[in-house]
Coordinates of C-alpha atoms in Angstrom, one line a residue:
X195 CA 122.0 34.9 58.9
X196 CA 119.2 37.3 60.2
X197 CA 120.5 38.7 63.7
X198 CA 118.4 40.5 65.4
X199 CA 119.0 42.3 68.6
X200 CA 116.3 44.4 71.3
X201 CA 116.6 48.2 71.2
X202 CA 117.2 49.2 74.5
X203 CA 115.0 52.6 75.6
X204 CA 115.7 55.7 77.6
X205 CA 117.7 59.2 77.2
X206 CA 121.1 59.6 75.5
X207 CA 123.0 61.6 77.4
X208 CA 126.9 61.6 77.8
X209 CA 130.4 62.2 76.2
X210 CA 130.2 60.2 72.6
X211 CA 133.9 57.7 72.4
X212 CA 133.2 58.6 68.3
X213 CA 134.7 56.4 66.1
X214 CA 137.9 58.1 63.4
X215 CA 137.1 58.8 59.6
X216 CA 136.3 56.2 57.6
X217 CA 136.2 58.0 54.3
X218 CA 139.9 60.1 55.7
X219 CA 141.2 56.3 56.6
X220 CA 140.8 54.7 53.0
X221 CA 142.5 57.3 51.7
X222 CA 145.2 57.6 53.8
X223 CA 146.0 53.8 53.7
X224 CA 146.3 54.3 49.7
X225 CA 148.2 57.2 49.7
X226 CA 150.6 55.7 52.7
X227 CA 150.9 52.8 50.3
X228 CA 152.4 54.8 47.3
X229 CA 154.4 57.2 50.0
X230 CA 157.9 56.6 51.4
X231 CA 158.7 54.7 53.9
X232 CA 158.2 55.8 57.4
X233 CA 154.7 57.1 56.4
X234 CA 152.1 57.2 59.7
X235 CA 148.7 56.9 59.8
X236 CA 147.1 57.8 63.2
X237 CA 143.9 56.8 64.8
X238 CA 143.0 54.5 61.9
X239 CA 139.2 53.7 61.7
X240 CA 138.5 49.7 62.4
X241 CA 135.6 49.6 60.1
X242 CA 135.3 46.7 58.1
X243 CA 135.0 48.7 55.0
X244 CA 138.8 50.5 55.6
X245 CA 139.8 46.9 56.5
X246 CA 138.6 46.1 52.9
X247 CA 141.0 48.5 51.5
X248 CA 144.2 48.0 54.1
X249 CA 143.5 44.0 53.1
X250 CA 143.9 45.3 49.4
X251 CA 147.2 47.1 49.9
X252 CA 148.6 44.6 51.8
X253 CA 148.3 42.1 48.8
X254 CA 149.9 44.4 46.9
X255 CA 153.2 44.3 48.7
X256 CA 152.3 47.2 51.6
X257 CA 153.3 46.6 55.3
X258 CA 151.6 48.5 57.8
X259 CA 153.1 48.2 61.2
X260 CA 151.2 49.2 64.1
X261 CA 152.6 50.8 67.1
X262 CA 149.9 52.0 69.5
X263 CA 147.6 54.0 68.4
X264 CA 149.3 54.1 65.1
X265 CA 150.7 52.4 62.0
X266 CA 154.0 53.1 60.0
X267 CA 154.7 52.1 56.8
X268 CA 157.6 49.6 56.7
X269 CA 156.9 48.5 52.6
X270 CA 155.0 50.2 49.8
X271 CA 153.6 49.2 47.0
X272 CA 155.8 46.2 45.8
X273 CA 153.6 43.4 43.9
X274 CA 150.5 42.8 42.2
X275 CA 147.1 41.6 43.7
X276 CA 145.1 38.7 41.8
X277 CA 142.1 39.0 43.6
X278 CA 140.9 42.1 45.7
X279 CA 137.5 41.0 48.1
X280 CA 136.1 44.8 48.6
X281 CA 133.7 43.4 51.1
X282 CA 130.6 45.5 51.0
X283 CA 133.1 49.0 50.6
X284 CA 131.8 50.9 47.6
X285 CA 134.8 53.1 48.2
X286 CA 137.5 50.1 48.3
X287 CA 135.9 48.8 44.9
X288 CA 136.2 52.6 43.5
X289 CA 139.6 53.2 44.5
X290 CA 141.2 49.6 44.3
X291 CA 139.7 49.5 40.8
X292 CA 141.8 52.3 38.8
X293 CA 145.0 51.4 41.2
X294 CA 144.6 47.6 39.7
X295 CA 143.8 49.2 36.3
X296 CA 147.1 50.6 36.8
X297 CA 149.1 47.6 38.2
X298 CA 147.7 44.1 38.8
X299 CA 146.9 43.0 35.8
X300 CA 144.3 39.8 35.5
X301 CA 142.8 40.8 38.8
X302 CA 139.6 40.6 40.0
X303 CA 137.7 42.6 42.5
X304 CA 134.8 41.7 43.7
X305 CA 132.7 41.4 47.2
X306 CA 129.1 41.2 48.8
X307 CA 126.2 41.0 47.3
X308 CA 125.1 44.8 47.6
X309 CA 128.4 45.8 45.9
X310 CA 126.5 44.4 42.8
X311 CA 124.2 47.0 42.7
X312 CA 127.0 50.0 43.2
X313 CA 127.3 51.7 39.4
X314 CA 130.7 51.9 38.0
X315 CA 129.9 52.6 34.2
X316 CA 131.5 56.1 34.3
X317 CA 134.5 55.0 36.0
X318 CA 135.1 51.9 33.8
X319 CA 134.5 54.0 30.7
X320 CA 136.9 56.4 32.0
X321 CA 139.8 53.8 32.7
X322 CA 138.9 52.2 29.2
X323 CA 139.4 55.2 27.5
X324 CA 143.3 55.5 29.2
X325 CA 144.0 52.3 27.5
X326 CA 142.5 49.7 30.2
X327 CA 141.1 46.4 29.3
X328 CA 138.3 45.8 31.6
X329 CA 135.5 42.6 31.7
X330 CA 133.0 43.4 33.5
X331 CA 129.2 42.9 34.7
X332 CA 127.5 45.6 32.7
X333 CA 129.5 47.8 34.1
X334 CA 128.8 46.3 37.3
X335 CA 131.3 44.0 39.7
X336 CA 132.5 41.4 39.3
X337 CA 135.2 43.0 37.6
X338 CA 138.7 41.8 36.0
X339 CA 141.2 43.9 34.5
X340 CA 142.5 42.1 31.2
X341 CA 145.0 44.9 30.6
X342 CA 146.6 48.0 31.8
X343 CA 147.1 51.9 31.3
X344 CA 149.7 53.5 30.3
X345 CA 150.3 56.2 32.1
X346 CA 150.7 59.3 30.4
X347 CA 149.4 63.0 30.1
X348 CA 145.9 62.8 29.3
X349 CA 142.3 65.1 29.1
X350 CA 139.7 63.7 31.0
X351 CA 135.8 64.2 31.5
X352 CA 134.1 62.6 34.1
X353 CA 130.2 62.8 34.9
X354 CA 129.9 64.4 38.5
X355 CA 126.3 63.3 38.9
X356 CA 126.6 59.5 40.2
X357 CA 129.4 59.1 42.9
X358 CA 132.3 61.7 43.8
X359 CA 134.7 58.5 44.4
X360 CA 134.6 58.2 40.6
X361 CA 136.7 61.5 40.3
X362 CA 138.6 60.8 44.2
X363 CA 139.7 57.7 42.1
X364 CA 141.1 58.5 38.9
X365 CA 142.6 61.7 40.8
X366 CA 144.6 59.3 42.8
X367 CA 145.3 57.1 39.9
X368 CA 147.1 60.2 37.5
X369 CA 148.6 61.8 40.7
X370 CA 150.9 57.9 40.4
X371 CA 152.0 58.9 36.4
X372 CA 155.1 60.7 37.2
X373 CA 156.0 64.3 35.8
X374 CA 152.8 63.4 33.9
X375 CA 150.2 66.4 33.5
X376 CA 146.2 65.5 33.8
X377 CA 144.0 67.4 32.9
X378 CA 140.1 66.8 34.2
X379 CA 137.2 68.6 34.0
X380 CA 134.0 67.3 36.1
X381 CA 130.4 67.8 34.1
X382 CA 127.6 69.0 36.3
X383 CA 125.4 68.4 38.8
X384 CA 128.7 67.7 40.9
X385 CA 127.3 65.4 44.1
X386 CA 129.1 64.9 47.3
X387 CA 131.4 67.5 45.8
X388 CA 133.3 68.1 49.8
X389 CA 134.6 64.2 49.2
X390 CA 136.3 65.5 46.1
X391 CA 138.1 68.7 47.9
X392 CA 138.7 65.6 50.6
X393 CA 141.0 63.5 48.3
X394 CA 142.9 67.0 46.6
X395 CA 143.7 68.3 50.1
X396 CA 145.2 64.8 50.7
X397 CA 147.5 64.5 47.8
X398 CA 148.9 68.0 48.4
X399 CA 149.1 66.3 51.8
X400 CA 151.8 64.1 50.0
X401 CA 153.2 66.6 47.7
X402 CA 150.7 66.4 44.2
X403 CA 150.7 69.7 42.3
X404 CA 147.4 69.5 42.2
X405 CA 144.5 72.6 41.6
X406 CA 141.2 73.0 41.3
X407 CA 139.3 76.1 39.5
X408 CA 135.3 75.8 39.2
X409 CA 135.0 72.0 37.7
X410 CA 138.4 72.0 36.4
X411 CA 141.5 70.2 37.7
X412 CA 144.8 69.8 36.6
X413 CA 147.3 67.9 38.3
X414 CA 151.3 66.7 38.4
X415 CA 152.1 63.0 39.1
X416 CA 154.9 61.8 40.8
X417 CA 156.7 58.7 41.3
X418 CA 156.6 58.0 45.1
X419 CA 154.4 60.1 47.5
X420 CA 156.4 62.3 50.1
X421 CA 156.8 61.0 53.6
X422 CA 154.0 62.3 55.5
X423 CA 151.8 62.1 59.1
X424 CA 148.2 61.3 58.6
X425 CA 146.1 62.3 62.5
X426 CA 142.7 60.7 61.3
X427 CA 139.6 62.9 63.4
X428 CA 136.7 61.4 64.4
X429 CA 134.3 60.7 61.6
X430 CA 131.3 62.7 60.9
X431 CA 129.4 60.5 59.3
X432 CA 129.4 57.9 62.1
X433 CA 129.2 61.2 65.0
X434 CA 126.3 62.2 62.7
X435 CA 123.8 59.5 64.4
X436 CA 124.5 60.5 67.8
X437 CA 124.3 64.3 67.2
X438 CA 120.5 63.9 66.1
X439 CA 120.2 61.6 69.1
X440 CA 121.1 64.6 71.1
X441 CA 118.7 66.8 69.4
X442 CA 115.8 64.4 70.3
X443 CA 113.6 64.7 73.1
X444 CA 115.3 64.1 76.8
X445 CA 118.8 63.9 75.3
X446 CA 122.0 65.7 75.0
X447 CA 125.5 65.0 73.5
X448 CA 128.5 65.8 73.8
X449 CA 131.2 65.2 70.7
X450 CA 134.9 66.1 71.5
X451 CA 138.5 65.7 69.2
X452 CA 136.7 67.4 66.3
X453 CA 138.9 68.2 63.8
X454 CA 137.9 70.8 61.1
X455 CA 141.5 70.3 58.8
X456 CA 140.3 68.3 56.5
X457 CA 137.3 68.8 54.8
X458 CA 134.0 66.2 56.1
X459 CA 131.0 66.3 53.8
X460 CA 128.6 65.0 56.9
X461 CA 130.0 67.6 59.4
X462 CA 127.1 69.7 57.7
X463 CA 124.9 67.8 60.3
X464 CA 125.9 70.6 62.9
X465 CA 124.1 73.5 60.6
X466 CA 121.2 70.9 59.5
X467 CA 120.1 70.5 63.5
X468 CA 120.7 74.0 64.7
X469 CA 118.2 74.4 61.7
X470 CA 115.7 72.1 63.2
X471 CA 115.6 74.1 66.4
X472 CA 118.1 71.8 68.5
X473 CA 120.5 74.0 70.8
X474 CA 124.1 73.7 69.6
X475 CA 127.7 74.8 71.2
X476 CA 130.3 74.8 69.6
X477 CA 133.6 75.3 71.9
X478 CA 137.3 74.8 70.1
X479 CA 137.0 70.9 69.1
X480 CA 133.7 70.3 70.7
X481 CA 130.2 70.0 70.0
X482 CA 127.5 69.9 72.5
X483 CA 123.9 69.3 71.2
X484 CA 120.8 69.3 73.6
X485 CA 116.9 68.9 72.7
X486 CA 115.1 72.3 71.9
X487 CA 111.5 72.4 70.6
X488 CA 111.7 71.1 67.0
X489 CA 110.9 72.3 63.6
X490 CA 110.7 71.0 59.9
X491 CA 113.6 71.6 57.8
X492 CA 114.9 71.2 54.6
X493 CA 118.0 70.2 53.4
X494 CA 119.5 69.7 50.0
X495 CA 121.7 66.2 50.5
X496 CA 123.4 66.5 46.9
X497 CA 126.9 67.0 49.0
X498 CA 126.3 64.8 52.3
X499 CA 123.8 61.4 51.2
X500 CA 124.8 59.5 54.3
X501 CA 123.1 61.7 56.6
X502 CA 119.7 60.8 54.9
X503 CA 118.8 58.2 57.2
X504 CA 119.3 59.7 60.3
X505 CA 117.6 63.1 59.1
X506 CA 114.5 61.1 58.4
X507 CA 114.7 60.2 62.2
X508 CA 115.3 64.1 62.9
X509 CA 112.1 64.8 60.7
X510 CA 110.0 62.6 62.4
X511 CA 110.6 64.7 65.9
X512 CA 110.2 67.7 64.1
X513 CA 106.6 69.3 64.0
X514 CA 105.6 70.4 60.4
X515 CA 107.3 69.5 57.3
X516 CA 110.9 68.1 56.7
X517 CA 111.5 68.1 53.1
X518 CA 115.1 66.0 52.0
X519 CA 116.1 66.1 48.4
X520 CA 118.5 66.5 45.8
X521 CA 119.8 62.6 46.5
X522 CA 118.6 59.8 43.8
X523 CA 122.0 58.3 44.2
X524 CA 120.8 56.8 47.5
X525 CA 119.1 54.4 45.6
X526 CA 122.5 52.8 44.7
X527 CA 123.5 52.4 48.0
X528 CA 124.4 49.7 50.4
X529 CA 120.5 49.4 50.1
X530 CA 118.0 51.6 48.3
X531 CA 118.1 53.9 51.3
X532 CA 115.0 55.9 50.0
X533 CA 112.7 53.4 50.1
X534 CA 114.6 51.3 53.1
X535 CA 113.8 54.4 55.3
X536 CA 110.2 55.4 54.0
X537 CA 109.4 51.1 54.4
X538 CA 110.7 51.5 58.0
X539 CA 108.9 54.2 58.8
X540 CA 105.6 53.2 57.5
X541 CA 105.7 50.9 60.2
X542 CA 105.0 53.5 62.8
X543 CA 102.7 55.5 60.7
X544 CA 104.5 58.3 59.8
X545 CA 103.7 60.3 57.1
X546 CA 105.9 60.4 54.7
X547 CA 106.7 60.7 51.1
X548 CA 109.0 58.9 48.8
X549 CA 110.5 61.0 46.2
X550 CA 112.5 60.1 43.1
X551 CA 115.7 62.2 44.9
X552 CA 114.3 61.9 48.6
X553 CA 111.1 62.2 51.5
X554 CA 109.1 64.3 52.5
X555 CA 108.0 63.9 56.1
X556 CA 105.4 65.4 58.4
X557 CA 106.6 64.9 61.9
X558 CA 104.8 61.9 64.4
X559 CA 104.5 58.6 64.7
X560 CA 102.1 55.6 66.3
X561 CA 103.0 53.9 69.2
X562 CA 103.4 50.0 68.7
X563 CA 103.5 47.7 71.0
X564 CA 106.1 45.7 69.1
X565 CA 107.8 46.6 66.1
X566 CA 110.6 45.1 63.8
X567 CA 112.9 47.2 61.4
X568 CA 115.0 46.3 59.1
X569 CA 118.4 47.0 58.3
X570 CA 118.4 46.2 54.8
X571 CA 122.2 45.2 55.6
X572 CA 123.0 48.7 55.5
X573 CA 125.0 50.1 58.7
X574 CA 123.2 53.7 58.3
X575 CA 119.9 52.1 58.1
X576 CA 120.8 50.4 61.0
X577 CA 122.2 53.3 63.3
X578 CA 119.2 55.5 62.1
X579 CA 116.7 52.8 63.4
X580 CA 118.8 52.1 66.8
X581 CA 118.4 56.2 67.5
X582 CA 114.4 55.9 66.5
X583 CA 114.0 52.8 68.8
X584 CA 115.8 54.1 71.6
X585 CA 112.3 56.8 71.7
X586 CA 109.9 54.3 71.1
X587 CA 108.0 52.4 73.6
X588 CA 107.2 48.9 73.2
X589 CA 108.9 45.9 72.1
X590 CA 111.6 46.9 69.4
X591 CA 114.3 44.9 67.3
X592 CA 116.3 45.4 64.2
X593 CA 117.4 42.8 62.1
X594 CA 120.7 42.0 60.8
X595 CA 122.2 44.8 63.3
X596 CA 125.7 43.1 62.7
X597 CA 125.9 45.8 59.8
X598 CA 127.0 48.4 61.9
X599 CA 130.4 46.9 61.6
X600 CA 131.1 48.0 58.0
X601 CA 131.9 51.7 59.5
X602 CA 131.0 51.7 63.2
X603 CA 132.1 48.8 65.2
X604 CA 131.2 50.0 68.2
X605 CA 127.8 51.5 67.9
X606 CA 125.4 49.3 70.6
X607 CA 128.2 49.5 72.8
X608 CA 128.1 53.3 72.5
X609 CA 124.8 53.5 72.3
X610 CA 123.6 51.1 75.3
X611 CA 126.6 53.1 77.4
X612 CA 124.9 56.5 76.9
X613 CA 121.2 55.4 77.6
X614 CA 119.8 56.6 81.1

């Protein structure tokens, strides 16, 4: 069903209510899974993409019991899934697909349409090598594990250049073979490399001997994770859309509960728009951005993808050229978000470039007096053309706006809350 909804105009201005981690939240819902009981996970995102994933655990046995603001494990892991829906979570299918490789046999994971698209040949090849039996779509889902690894001490290269959660998976998966020693090294051009040092911190969170040294790691499984307290802090990569808002003409934002402990790929949004000329504080936990005069950047996105939509809304404000690059993985996507953004774009004349890795953009736009975008069913299409709208004159909708849900459910309330 195409949805569509009017972008309301005006100045965001205000104290953002930002949503918690999404990529922090699927992780801790795994590892709470495999940890002791009594595990607590705090401030859990609701997006439907970490619901994908806590839906997956709990098929496998795990209890989550919530009690306020938090859950606490009550039962781990304790039976195999048969079918795991991933929704449209690249991540879920990433993760979910070397835990099943390791326990449910003759499962089958699979989800929306633009899951299809999301390559897993690396990953696959990886989890075949360690003994797997795996059927899949060209290395694409639909996907059915036919038979299990054994877990044991193995030697691993993995290709670093399509998606990080290849590596964030198969870390978790050998940190489950206990007293077993893995040994991985990550072939180069590493992308999105901060999601990586995400998933290590995490498992020493739970007690993993784990090290890294250049493209290197070597890790120590164990049996059962140690009891442990997961605070999840607000999430970047959601925040990300409303800190460009700020930077935009007539706006200012404020972003408070930021929590630096655990490393965020998209927190790099903070350097990207003090680069672009916006006027940034930082005070203890909080951010406070406000419009300056705007100039063209550039910015290489090889560790932070998602924040190429909403950058290609910050280049169009900016006068001169904004160059984004070093990203042909957003091709693969929840859409092809090159070409979804430079399509959008188009339809207020801006000038802009599609690349084989990225844009190039020189800053302005046309007036319409009605304009459509499209969402492409991707949530950060969606946000970034909410935060363009909300500058625009003129008639303005997006389609299928519902997409937001997959990591921010509560975007257009946010949004329509802050708009003066």
């Amino acid at each position: 069903m195409n949805e569509k909804i009017r972008i309301n105009q005006g100045n965001i201005q205000g104290i953002l209510n930002a949503p918690y981690s999404k990529s922090i939240t699927h992780r801790a819902l795994i590892l709470a899974g495999f940890s002791k009981v009594g595990t607590e996970i705090k401030n859990m995102s609701t997006g439907l993409d970490v619901l994908a994933t806590k839906n997956a655990m709990e098929q496998m046995g795990v209890i989550y019991e919530k009690y306020g603001s938090k859950y606490i494990i009550k039962n781990n892991i304790s039976k195999e899934a048969e079918h795991i829906d991933c929704d449209s979570s690249g991540t879920t299918l990433r993760l979910m697909t070397s835990i099943s490789a390791f326990m449910n046999l003759n499962c089958k994971l699979s989800g929306g349409k633009s899951l299809n698209i999301r390559p897993m040949k690396d990953l696959i090849s990886t989890l075949e090598f360690m003994g797997a039996e795996i059927n899949s779509d060209n290395y694409h889902a639909p996907i059915e594990i036919k038979g299990l690894i054994k877990p044991d001490s193995y030697d691993l290269i993995i290709n670093g250049d399509k998606s990080s959660q290849f590596i964030s998976s198969i870390l978790i998966l050998t940190s489950l073979f206990e007293d077993m020693k893995t040994k991985i090294k990550i072939r180069e051009p590493i992308i999105s490399k901060p999601y990586i040092d995400l998933t290590i911190a995490m498992l020493r969170k739970v007690g993993v001997s784990i090290d890294m040294t250049n493209n290197n790691i070597q890790l120590i499984g164990k049996k059962r994770f140690e009891k442990n307290t997961f605070e999840i802090p607000i999430d970047m990569s959601s925040s990300a859309f409303f800190i460009v808002a700020g930077a935009l003409p007539g706006n200012s934002i404020i972003i408070r509960e930021y929590n630096r402990e655990l490393p965020q790929a998209d927190a790099q949004i903070i350097e990207i728009v003090k680069e672009a000329g916006a006027e940034v504080i930082e005070e203890d936990n909080s951010i406070n951005v406000k419009h300056d005069q705007l100039i063209g950047f550039e910015a290489d996105l090889s560790n932070c993808p998602d924040l190429f939509p909403v950058l290609c809304i910050l280049g169009v404000f900016c006068k001169g050229k904004t160059k984004l690059y070093n990203a042909p993985h957003l091709k693969y996507k929840e859409s092809n978000r090159i070409k979804s953004m430079v399509d959008n774009l188009k339809l207020i004349d801006v000038d802009i470039e599609e690349k084989n890795d990225g844009v190039i953009i020189h800053g302005g736009f046309t007036e319409k007096e009605s304009v459509e975008f499209e969402s492409y069913e991707d949530h950060r299409i969606a946000m970034a053309m909410s935060i363009l709208g909300t500058q625009l004159n003129g008639e303005i909708k997006l389609n299928n706006w519902e997409s937001v849900k997959d990591s921010f459910p509560t975007f257009f309330d946010e949004l329509n809350r802050l708009i003066h």
